[in-house]
Coordinates of C-alpha atoms in Angstrom, one line a residue:
X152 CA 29.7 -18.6 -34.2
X153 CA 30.4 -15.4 -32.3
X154 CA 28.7 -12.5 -32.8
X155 CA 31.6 -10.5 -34.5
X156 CA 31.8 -13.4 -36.7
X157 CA 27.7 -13.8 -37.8
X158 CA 28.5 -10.0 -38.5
X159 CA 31.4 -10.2 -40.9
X160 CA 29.1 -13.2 -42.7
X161 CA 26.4 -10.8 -43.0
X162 CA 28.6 -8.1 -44.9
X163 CA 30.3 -10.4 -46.8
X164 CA 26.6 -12.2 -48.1
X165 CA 25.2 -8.0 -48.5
X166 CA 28.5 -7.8 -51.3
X167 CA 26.6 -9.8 -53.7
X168 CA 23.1 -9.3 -52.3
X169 CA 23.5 -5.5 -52.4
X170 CA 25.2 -5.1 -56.1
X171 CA 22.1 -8.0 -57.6
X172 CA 20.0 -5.0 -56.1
X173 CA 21.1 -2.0 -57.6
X174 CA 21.4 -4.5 -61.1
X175 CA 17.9 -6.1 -60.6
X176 CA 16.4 -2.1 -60.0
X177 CA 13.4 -3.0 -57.8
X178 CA 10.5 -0.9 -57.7
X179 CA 12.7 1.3 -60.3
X180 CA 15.5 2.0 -57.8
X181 CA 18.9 2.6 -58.7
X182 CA 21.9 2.5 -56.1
X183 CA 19.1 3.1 -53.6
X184 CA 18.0 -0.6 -53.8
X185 CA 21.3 -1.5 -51.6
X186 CA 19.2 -0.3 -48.7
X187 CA 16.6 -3.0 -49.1
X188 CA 19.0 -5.6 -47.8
X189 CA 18.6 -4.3 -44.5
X190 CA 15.1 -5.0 -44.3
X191 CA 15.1 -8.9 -44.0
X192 CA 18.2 -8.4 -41.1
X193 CA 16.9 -5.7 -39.4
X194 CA 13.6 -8.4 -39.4
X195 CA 15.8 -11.3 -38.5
X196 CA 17.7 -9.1 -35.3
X197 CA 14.6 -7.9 -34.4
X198 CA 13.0 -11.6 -34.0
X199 CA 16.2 -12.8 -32.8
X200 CA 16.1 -9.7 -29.6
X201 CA 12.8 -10.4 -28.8
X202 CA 12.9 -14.1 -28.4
X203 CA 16.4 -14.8 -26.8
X204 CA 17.5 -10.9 -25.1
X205 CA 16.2 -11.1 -21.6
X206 CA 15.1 -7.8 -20.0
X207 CA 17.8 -5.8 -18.0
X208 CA 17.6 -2.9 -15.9
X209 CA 20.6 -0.4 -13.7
X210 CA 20.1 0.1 -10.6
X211 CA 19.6 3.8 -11.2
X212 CA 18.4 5.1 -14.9
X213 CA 20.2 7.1 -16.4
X214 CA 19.1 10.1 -18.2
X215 CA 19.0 11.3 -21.8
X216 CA 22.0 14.1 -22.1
X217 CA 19.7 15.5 -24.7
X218 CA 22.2 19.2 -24.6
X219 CA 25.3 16.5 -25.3
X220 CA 23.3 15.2 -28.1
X221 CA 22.2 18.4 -29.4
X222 CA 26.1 20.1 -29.4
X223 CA 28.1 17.3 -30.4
X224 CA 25.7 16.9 -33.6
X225 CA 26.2 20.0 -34.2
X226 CA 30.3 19.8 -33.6
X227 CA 30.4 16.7 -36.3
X228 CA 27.9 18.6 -38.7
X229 CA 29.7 21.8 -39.0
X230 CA 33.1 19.3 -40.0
X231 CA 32.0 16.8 -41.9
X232 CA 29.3 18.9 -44.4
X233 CA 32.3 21.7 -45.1
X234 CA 34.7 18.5 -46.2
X235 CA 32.2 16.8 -48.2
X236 CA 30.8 19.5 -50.1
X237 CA 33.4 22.1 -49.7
X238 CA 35.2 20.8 -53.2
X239 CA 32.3 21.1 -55.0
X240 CA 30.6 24.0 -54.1
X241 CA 33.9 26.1 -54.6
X242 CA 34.6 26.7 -50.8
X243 CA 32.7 29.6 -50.4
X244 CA 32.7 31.9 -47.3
X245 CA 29.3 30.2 -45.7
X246 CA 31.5 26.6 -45.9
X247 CA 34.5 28.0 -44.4
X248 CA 32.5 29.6 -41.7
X249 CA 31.1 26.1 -40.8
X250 CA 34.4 24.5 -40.8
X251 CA 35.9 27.4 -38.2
X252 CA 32.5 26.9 -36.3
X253 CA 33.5 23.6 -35.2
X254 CA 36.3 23.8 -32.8
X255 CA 34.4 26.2 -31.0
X256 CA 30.8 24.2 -30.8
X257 CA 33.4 21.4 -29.6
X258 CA 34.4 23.4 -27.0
X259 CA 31.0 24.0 -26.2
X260 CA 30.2 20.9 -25.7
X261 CA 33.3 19.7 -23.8
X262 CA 32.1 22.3 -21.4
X263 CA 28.2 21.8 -21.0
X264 CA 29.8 18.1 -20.1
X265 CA 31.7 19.2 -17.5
X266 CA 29.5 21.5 -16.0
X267 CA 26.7 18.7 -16.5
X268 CA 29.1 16.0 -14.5
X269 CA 29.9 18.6 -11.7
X270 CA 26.0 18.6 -11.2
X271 CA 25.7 14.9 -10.9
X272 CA 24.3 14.6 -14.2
X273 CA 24.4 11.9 -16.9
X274 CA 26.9 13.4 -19.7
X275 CA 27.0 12.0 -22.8
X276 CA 30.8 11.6 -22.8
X277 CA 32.6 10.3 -19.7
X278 CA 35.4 13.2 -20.0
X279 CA 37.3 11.1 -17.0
X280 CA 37.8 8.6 -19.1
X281 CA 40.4 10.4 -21.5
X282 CA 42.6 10.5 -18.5
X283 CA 43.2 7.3 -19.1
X284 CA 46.1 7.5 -21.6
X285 CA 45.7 3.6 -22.9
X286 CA 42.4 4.5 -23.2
X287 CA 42.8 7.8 -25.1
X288 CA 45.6 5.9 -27.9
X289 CA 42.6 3.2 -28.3
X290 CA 40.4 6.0 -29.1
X291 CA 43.0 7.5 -31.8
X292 CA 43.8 4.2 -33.0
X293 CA 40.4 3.1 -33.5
X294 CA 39.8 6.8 -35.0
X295 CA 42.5 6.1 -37.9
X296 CA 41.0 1.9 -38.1
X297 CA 37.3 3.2 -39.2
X298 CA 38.7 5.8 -41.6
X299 CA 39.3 2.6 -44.0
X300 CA 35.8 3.0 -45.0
X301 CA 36.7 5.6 -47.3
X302 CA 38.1 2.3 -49.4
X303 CA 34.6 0.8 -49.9
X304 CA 33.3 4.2 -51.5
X305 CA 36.7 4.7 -53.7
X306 CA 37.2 1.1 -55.0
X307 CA 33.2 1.1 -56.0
X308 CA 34.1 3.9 -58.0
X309 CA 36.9 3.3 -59.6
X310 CA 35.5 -0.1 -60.2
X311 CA 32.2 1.4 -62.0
X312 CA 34.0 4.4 -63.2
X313 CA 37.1 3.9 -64.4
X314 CA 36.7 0.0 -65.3
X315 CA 33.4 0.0 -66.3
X316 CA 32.3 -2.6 -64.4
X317 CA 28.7 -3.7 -63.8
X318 CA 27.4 -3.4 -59.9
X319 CA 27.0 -6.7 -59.8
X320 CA 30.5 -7.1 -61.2
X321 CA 32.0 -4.8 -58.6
X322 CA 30.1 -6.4 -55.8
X323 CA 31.2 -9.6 -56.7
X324 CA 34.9 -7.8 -56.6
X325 CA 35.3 -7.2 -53.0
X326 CA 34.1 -10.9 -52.0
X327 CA 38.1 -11.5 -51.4
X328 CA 38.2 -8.6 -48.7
X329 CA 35.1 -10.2 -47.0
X330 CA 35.9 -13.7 -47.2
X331 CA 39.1 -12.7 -45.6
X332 CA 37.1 -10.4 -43.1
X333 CA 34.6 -13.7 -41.7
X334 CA 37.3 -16.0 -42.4
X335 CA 39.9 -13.9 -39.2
X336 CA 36.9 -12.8 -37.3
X337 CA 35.9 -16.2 -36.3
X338 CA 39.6 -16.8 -34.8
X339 CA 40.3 -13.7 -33.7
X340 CA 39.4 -14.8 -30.0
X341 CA 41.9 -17.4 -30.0
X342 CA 44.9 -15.1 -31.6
X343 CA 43.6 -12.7 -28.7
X344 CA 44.1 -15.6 -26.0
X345 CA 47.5 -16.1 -27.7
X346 CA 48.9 -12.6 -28.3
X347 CA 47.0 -10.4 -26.2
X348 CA 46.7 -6.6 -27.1
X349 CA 49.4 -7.6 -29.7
X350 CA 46.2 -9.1 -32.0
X351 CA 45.7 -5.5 -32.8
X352 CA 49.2 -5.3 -34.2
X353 CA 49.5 -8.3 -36.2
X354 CA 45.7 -7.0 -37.4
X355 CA 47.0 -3.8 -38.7
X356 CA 50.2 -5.5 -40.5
X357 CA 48.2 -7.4 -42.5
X358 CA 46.0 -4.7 -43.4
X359 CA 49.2 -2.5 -44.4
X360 CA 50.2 -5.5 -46.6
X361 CA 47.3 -5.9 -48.2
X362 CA 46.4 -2.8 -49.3
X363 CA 49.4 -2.2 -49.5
X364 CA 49.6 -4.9 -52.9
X365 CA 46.3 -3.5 -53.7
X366 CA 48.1 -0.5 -54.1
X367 CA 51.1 -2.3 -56.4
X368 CA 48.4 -3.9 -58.1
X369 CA 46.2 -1.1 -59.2
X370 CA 48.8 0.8 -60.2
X371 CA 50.5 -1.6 -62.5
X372 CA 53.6 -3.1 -60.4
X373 CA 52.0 -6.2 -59.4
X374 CA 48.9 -6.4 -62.0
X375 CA 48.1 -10.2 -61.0
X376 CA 48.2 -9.9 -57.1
X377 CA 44.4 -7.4 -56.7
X378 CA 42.4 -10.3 -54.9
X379 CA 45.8 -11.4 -52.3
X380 CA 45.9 -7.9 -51.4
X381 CA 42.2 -7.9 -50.8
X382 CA 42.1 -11.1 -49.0
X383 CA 44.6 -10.3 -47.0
X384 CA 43.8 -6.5 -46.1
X385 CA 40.3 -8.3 -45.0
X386 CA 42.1 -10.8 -42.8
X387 CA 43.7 -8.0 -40.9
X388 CA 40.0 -5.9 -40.6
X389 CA 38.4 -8.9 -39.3
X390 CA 41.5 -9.6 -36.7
X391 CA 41.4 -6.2 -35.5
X392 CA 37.4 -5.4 -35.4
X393 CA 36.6 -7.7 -32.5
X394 CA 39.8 -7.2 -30.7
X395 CA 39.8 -3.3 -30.8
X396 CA 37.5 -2.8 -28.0
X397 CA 38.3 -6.0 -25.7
X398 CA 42.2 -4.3 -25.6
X399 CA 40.9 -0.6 -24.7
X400 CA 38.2 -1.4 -22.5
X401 CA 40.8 -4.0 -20.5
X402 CA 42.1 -0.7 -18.8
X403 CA 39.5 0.7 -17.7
X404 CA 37.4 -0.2 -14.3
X405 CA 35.0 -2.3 -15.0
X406 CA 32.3 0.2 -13.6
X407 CA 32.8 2.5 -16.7
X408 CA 33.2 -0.4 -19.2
X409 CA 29.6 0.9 -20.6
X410 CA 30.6 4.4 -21.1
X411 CA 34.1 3.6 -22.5
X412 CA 32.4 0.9 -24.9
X413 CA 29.9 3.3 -26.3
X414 CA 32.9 6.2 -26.7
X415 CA 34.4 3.4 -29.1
X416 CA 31.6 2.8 -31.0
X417 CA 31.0 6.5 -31.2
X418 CA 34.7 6.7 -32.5
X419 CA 34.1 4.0 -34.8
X420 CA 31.2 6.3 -36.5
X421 CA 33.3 9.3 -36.4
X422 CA 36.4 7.7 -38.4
X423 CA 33.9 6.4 -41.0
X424 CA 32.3 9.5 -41.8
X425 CA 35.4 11.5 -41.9
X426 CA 37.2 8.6 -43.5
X427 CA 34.7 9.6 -46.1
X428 CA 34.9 13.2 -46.1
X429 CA 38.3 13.5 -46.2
X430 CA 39.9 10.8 -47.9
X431 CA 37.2 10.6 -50.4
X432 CA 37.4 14.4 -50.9
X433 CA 41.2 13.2 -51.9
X434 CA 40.0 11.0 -54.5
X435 CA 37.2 13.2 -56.2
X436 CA 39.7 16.0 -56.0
X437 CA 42.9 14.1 -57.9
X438 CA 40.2 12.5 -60.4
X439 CA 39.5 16.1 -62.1
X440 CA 36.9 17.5 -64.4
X441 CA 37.2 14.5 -67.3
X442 CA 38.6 11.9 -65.7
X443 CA 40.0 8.6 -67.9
X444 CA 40.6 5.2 -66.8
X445 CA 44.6 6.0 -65.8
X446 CA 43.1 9.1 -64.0
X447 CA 40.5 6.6 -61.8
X448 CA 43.4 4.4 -60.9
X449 CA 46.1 6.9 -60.2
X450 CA 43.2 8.7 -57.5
X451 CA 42.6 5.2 -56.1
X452 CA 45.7 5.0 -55.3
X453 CA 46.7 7.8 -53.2
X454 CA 43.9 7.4 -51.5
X455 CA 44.6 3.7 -50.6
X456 CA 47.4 5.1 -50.0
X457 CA 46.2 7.4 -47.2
X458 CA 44.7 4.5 -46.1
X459 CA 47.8 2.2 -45.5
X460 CA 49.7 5.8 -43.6
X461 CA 46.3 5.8 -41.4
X462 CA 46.4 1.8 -40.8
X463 CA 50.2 2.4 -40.3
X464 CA 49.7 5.0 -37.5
X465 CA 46.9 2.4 -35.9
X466 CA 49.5 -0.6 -35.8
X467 CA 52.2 1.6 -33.9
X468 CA 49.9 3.0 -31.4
X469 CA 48.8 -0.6 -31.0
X470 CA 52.4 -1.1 -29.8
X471 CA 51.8 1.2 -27.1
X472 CA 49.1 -1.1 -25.2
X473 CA 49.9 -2.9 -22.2
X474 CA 49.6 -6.3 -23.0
X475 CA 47.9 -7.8 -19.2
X476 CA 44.0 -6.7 -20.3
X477 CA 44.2 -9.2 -23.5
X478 CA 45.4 -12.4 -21.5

């Protein structure tokens, strides 16, 4: 089993693990108990690195950029804290000043990089590498993918909320979306062999489609259809996930492959938390002060909906790929 694949089985087992958690309240824990299903994996990985991970060093070590560390935390703080807790605290003057803060501690940090490269240090962002342009449209592309996890925090909710649906009940809801997820991941490779960088669109057409009909579904059109749309929307996630970064990386030298890799996964990070900031600040936002059932499902759906315009915007920039670094 690949590794992409052992790790879509792992989220699709933590569905049910995590919501008999929060129900079984250990140690008198609420939704905090989901955490605990990380401790027997993170065991399990760390077992599994020390007996089969061999030892490898470069050539030269490279050093901590701990000024890159320092400003670009800073650059995704200032964002991400305004558009989560803007709504609710009434945007006041002290969150607006943090959100117009953060262009210009991003151009801060784009130029302590610079200056730090043109000294022969070890930046923490390989700024060549965006003049790459397949490379930059995998970075956008994989930007708008990881936004999708917005959908895990809005379905629980309108699940619990609007439903009134048990955790365990709710868990147990999204098994469709995972089963789909392990199900693609463990033939992604081969698709990949087969269609090259065009995985990546196929992956985010199924995703539009299912969603899509989750969309249909939640709002009434197509009542009976919830777990297709969920199975298939999770057979697009897991065709796309372990293809993403094989397509982007595939044009760029295999000297930088490192850097560009850990941009990616930096991306990934990104799009999640401001797939949560912002798309969940949609839904919390259309829900207003004494939200009912039609409320919950209405909100869910405009932000599915952003969603399925994000995933949209993914599969056409996919289009844009060359298709030689897949084959």
């Amino acid at each position: 089993m690949s590794s992409t694949g052992s790790a879509s089985h792992r989220r699709g087992s933590t569905v049910a693990g995590g919501a008999s958690l929060v129900s079984a309240h250990p140690f008198g824990l609420a939704w905090q108990a989901i955490f605990l299903i990380n401790a027997p994996i993170g065991l399990a990985a760390f077992l599994g690195g020390l007996l089969f991970l061999t030892d490898s060093r470069a050539e030269h070590a490279q050093r901590l950029d701990i000024g890159g560390v320092i400003l670009l935390s800073l650059t995704l703080g200032l964002l991400v804290y305004p558009l989560i807790e803007g709504r609710e605290s009434g945007w006041p003057i002290w969150i607006i000043t943090m959100l117009l803060a953060s262009p210009l501690m991003l151009a801060a940090f784009v130029r302590f990089e610079v200056r730090l490269s043109a000294r022969g240090g070890d930046p923490l962002v390989a700024l060549h590498l965006l003049r790459n342009s397949d490379f930059v449209i995998g970075l956008v592309m994989a930007l708008a993918f990881y936004m999708l996890s917005s959908f895990y925090l809005t379905f629980a909710v309108y699940l619990q909320s609007g439903l009134h649906q048990s955790p365990l009940a709710a868990g147990l809801a999204t098994l469709p979306f995972a089963t789909g997820f392990f199900v693609s991941s463990l033939v992604s490779s081969l698709v990949m062999q087969w269609l090259g960088a065009r995985t990546l669109t196929l992956g985010f057409a199924l995703q539009v489609i299912g969603f899509g009909v989750v969309m249909l579904s939640v709002s009434g059109t197509l009542p009976q259809s919830l777990e297709f749309g969920l199975i298939c929307g999770g057979l697009g996630f897991g065709t796309v996930m372990p293809s993403v970064i094989k397509a982007v990386i595939g044009s760029i030298d295999p000297r930088h492959a490192g850097l560009a890799s850990g941009m990616m996964i930096s991306t990934f990070q990104i799009g999640a938390a401001l797939g949560v900031a912002v798309i969940g600040g949609v839904f919390y936002s259309l829900l207003g002060p004494h939200p009912q059932a039609d409320d919950y499902a209405h909100a869910f759906t405009i932000a599915i909906g952003c969603n399925v315009a994000l995933l949209a915007l993914g599969g056409w920039l996919s289009l844009w790929l060359p298709r030689e670094p897949a084959a």
